[in-house]
XYZ file of C-alpha atoms in Angstrom:
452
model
C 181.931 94.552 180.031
C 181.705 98.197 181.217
C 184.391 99.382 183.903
C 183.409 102.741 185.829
C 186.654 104.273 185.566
C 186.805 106.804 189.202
C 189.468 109.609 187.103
C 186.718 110.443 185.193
C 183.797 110.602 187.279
C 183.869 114.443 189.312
C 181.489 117.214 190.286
C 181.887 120.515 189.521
C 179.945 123.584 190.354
C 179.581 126.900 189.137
C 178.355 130.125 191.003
C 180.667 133.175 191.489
C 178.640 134.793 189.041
C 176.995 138.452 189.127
C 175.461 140.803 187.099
C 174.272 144.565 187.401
C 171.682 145.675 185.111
C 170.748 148.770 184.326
C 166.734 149.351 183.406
C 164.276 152.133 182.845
C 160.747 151.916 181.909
C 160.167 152.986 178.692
C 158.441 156.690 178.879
C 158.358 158.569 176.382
C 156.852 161.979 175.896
C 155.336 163.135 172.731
C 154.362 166.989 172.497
C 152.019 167.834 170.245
C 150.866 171.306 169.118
C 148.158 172.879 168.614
C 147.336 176.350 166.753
C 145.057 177.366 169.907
C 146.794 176.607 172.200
C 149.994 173.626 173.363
C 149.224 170.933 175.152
C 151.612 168.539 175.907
C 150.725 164.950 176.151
C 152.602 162.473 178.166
C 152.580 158.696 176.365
C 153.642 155.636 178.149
C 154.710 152.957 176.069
C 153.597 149.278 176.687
C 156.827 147.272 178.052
C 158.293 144.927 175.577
C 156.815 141.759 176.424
C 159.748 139.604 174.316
C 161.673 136.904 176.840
C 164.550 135.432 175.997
C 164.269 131.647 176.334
C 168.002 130.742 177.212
C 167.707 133.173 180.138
C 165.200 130.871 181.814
C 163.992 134.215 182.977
C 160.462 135.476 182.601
C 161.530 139.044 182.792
C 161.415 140.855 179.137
C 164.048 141.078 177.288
C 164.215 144.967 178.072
C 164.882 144.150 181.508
C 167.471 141.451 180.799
C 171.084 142.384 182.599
C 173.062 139.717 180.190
C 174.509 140.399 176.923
C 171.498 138.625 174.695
C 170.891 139.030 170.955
C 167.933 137.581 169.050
C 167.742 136.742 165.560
C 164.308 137.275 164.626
C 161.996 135.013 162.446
C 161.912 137.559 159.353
C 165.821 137.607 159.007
C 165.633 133.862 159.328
C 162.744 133.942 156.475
C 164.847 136.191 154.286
C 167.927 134.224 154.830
C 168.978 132.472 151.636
C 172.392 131.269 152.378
C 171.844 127.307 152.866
C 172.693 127.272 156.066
C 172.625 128.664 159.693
C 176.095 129.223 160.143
C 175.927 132.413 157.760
C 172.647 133.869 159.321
C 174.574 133.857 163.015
C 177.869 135.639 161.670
C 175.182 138.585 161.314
C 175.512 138.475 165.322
C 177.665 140.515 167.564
C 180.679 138.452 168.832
C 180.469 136.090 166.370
C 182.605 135.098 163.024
C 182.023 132.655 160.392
C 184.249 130.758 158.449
C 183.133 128.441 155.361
C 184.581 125.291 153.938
C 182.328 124.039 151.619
C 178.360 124.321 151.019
C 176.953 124.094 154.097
C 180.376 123.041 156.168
C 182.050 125.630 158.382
C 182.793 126.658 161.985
C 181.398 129.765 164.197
C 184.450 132.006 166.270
C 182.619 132.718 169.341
C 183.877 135.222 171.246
C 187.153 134.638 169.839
C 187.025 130.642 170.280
C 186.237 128.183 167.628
C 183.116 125.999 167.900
C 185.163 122.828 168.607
C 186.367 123.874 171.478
C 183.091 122.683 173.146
C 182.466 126.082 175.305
C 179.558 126.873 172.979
C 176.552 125.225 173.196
C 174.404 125.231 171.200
C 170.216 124.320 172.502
C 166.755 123.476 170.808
C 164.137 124.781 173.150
C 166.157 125.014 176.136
C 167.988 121.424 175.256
C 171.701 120.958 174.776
C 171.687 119.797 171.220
C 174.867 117.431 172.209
C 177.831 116.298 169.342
C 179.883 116.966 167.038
C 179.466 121.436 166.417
C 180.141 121.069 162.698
C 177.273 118.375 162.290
C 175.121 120.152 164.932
C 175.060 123.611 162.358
C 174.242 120.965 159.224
C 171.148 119.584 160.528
C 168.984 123.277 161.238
C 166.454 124.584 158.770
C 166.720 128.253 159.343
C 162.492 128.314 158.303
C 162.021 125.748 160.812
C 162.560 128.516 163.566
C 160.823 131.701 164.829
C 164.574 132.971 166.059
C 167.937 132.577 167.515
C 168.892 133.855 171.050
C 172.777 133.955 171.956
C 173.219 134.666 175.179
C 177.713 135.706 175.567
C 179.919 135.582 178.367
C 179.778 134.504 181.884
C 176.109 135.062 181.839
C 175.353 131.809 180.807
C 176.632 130.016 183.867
C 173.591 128.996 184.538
C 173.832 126.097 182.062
C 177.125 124.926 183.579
C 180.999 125.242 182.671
C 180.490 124.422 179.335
C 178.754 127.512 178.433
C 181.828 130.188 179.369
C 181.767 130.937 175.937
C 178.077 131.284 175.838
C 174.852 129.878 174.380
C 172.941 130.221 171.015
C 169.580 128.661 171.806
C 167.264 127.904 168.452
C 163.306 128.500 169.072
C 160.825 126.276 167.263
C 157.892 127.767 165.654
C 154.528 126.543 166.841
C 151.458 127.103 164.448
C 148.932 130.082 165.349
C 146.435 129.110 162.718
C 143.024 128.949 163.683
C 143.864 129.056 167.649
C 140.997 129.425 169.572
C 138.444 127.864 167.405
C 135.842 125.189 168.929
C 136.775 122.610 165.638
C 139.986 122.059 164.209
C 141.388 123.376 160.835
C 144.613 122.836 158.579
C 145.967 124.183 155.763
C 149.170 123.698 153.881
C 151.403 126.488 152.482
C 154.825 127.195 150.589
C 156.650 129.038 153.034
C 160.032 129.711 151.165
C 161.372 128.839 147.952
C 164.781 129.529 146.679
C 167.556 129.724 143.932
C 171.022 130.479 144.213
C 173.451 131.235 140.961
C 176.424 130.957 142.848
C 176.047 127.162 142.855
C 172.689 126.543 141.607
C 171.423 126.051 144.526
C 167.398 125.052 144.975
C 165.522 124.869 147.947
C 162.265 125.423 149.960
C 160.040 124.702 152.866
C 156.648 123.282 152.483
C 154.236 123.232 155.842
C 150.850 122.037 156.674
C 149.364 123.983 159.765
C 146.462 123.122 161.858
C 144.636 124.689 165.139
C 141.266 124.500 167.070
C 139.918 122.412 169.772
C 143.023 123.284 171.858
C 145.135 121.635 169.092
C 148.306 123.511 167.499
C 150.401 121.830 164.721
C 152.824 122.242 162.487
C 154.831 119.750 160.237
C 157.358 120.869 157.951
C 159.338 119.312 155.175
C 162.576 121.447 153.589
C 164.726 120.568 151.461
C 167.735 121.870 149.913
C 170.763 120.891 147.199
C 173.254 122.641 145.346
C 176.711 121.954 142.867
C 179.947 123.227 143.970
C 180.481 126.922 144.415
C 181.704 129.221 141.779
C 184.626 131.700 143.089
C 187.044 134.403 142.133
C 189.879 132.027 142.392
C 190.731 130.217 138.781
C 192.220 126.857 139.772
C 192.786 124.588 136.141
C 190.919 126.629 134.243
C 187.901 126.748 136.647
C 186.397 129.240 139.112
C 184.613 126.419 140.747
C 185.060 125.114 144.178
C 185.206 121.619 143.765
C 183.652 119.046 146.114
C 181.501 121.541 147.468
C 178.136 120.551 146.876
C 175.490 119.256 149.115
C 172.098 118.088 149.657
C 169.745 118.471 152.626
C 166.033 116.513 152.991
C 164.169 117.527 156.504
C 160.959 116.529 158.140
C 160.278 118.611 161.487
C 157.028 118.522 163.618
C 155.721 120.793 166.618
C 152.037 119.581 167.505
C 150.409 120.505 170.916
C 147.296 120.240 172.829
C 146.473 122.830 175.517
C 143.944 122.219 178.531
C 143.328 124.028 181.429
C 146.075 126.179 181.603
C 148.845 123.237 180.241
C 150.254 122.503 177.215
C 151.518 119.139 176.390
C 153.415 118.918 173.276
C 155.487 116.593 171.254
C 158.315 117.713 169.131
C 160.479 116.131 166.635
C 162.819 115.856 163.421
C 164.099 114.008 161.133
C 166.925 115.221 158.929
C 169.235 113.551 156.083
C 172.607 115.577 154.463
C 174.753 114.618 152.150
C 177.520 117.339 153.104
C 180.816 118.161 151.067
C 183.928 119.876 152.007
C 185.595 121.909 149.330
C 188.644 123.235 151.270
C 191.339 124.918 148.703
C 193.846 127.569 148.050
C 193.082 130.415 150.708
C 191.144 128.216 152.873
C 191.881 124.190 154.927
C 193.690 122.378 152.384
C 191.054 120.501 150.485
C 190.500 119.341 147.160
C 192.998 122.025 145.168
C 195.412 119.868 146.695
C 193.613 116.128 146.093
C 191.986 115.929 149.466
C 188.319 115.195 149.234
C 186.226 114.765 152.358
C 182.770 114.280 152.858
C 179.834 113.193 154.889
C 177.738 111.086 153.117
C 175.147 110.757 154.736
C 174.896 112.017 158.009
C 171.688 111.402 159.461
C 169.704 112.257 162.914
C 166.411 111.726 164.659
C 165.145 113.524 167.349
C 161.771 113.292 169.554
C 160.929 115.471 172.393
C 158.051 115.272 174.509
C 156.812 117.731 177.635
C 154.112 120.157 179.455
C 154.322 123.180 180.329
C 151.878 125.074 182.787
C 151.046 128.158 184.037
C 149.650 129.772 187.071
C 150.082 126.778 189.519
C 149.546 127.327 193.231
C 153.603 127.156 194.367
C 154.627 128.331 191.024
C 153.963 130.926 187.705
C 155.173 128.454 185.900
C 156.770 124.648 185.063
C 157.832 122.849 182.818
C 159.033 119.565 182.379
C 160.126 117.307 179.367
C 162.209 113.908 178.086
C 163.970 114.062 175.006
C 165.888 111.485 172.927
C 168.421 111.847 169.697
C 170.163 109.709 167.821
C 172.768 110.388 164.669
C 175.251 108.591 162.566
C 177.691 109.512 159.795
C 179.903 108.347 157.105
C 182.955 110.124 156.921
C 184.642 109.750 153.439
C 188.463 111.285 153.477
C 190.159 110.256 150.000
C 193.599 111.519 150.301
C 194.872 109.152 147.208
C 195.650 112.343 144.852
C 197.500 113.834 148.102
C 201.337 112.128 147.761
C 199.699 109.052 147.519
C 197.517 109.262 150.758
C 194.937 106.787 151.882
C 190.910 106.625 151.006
C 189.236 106.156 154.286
C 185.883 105.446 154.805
C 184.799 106.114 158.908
C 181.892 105.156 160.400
C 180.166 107.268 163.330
C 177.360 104.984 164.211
C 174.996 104.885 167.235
C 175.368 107.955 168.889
C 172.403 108.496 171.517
C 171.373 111.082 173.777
C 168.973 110.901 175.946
C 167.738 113.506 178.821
C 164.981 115.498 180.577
C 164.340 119.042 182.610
C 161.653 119.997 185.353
C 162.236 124.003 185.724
C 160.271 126.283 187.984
C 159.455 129.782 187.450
C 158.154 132.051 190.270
C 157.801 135.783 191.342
C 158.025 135.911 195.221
C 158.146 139.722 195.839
C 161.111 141.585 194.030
C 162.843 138.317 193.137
C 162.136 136.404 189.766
C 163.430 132.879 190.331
C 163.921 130.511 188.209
C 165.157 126.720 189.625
C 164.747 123.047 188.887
C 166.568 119.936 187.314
C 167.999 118.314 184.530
C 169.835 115.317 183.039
C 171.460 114.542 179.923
C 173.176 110.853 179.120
C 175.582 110.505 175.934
C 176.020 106.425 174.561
C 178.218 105.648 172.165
C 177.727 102.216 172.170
C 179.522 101.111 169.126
C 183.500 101.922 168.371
C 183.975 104.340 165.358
C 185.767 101.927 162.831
C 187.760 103.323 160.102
C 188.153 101.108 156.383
C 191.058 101.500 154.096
C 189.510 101.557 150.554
C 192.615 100.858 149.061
C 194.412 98.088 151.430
C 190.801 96.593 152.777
C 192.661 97.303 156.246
C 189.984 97.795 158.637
C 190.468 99.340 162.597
C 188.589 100.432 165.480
C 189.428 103.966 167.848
C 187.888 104.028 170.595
C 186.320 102.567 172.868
C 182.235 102.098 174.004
C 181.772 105.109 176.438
C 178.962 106.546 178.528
C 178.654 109.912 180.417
C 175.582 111.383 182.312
C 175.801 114.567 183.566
C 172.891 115.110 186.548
C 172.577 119.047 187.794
C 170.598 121.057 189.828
C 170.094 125.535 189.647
C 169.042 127.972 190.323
C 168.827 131.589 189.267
C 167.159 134.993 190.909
C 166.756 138.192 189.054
C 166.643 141.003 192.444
C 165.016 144.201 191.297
C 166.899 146.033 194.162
C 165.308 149.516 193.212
C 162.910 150.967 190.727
C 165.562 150.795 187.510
C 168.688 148.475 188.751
C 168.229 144.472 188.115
C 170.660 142.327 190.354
C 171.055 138.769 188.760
C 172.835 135.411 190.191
C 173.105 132.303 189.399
C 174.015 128.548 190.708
C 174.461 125.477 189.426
C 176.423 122.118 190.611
C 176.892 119.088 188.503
C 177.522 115.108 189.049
C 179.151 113.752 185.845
C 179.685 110.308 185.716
C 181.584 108.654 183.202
C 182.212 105.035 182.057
C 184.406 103.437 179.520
C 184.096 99.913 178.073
C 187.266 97.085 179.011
C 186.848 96.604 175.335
C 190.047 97.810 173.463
C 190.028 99.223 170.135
C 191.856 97.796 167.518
C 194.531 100.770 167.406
C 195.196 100.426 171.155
C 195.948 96.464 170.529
C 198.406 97.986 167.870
C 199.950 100.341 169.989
C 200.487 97.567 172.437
C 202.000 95.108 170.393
C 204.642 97.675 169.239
C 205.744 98.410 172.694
C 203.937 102.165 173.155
C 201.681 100.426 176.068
C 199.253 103.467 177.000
C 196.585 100.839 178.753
């Protein structure tokens, strides 16, 4: 049985937010002289058409008041590193610390990703979990760029954001776009080798396009050994237990008619992830701790429309997504005075959620407004194996939360070059928690600590 405990279901809003922006067209003047005589030539430059996604703005990103950076698709194409942690400590603001091949966390603004005030979006959706595992499971190829959005500009997308928001844009296929009969091809798009731990890896994509269609379905993969380092540990200048292994499939296909285009979306992605840890860094295996994630998987569908030029709107767009992922955890602490091998298992966790958002120019305002929903299940209790004792426990109990919210956001051009921008948002959480005890709470309670 479920019980809908009342402490944890609350609403919260958040407005009290304001920002002045500063813009000027882009004129330029460009003189240009002449041995008869000088004329000079005025040249006005086309505006920047480039939007920012995570705004949910469709001003350019020229006349954008917040604090955005975008990571654009040839640094992700010449990225080599393994992993998307490393391409977004390039970024303003942010830090990156590693722990093993493709394990680390992001300082945001001076706050570490597990503090959950980062978050962290596919598309425009909250890519919901774990942060670590979230950073695992993205192809850098698999996206035209990254938009991080800092400060109290994202409160649009709700207290959780105060930090701010890195939103990840899928690439859509432009081959053969406009044609009357559909086309594909298939094409290496990266392929590379590291010597620091022999690292091989590439991204492989078939792309299609005509009779409205778009598509493209990509497969990556990547593995590597453990790192080699300046630190000499036994004779070694390897990092051990810091390999790792990543297989992807991801898919972006689309069909456009009369001004819409419905689309389907998805991914499917397998790691086997290590974490090296050591001397200078989170004790690890220098010291006999070995921990690993072996495998964590994750599956993710998305489908949606998005139109333009309606009669009470520029634009909408609407969408229902789903995502599941599970994990084995392996921490062997044996080697570590005499520790315990534990094997945990992270199974069934779903997510499952939708948007309608509006976009509309009415005069000097820009608005953007609409709807969303997310639900998080974690049907099934973590459970936790001794590998040495057999001992097996549970620690925690079955949970849901669904968090349904409504904004709205207006970007004022009060004069010629000043942008006023505001934003509101109020959210219903509501949160359940199975009568179902774990195992640890029925020890607690039979020692006498009775936290129920």
């Amino acid at each position: 049985m479920k019980a809908t405990i009342p402490n944890f279901t609350y609403i919260y809003a958040t407005l009290l937010f304001c920002t002045f922006g500063f813009t000027q067209e882009n004129n330029m003047q460009d003189s240009k002289v002449s041995n008869e005589n000088e004329n000079i030539q005025n040249v006005k430059l086309e505006k920047s058409v480039i939007k920012a996604q995570v705004s949910s703005s469709e001003l350019p990103l020229e006349f954008q008041s917040k604090q955005i950076s975008i990571v654009d698709s040839n640094t992700l194409l010449e990225s080599s590193t393994g992993n998307i942690q490393s391409v977004l400590e390039n970024v303003p603001g942010i830090l990156y610390s590693r722990s093993g091949g493709i394990n680390g966390q992001i300082t945001f603004r001076g706050q570490n990703s597990n503090n959950q005030r980062s978050i962290i979006m596919i598309d425009g959706v909250r890519f919901s979990g774990r942060s670590t595992l979230e950073f695992n499971t993205l192809d850098p190829y698999a996206f035209e760029s990254i938009e991080v959005l800092r400060g109290a500009a994202s409160s649009l997308w709700g207290s959780d954001a105060q930090n701010g928001v890195i939103n990840f844009r899928s690439r859509t296929s432009n081959y053969n776009i406009g044609d009357k009969s559909f086309k594909a091809t298939a094409r290496i798009r990266a392929l590379e080798y590291g010597s620091v731990n022999n690292l091989f890896g590439g991204r492989a994509e078939i792309l299609g396009g005509g009779g409205g269609w778009d598509m493209l379905i990509g497969f990556g993969a990547k593995t590597a050994s453990d790192y080699s380092t300046p630190i000499t540990e036994n004779g070694s200048n390897k990092a051990k237990n810091s390999s790792f292994n990543y297989y992807g499939i991801d898919f972006n296909i689309g069909y456009t008619k009369n001004a819409t285009r419905y689309y389907t979306q998805g991914r499917i992605t397998r790691i086997e992830s290590h974490r090296a840890g050591g001397y200078g860094a989170a004790p690890g295996s220098s010291y006999g701790i070995y921990m690993s994630e072996n495998p964590i998987s994750e599956y993710y569908l998305r489908i949606g429309a998005k139109s333009y030029n309606l009669s009470f709107a520029d634009s909408m767009e609407s969408y229902l997504y789903y995502r599941h992922w599970d994990t084995d955890i392996w921490n062997n602490r044996s080697a570590f005075n005499n520790g315990a091998n534990i094997h945990q298992k992270v199974y069934d966790n779903n997510y499952f959620g939708g948007r309608l958002i509006y976009n509309s120019v009415i005069g000097r305002h820009s608005l953007a407004y609409g709807v969303e929903f997310e639900s998080a299940i974690s049907p099934t209790q973590v459970r936790q194996i001794n590998l040495g004792s057999g001992a097996a426990n549970t620690t925690n109990r079955p949970s849901t939360s669904t968090d349904f919210a409504i904004f709205a956001k207006d970007d004022y051009s009060a004069t010629n070059n000043w942008i006023l921008s505001a934003s509101l948002r109020g959210d219903y959480v509501l949160s359940t928690i199975s009568k179902t005890r774990s195992s640890t709470e029925n020890t607690q309670i039979a020692g006498g600590n009775n936290q129920a």
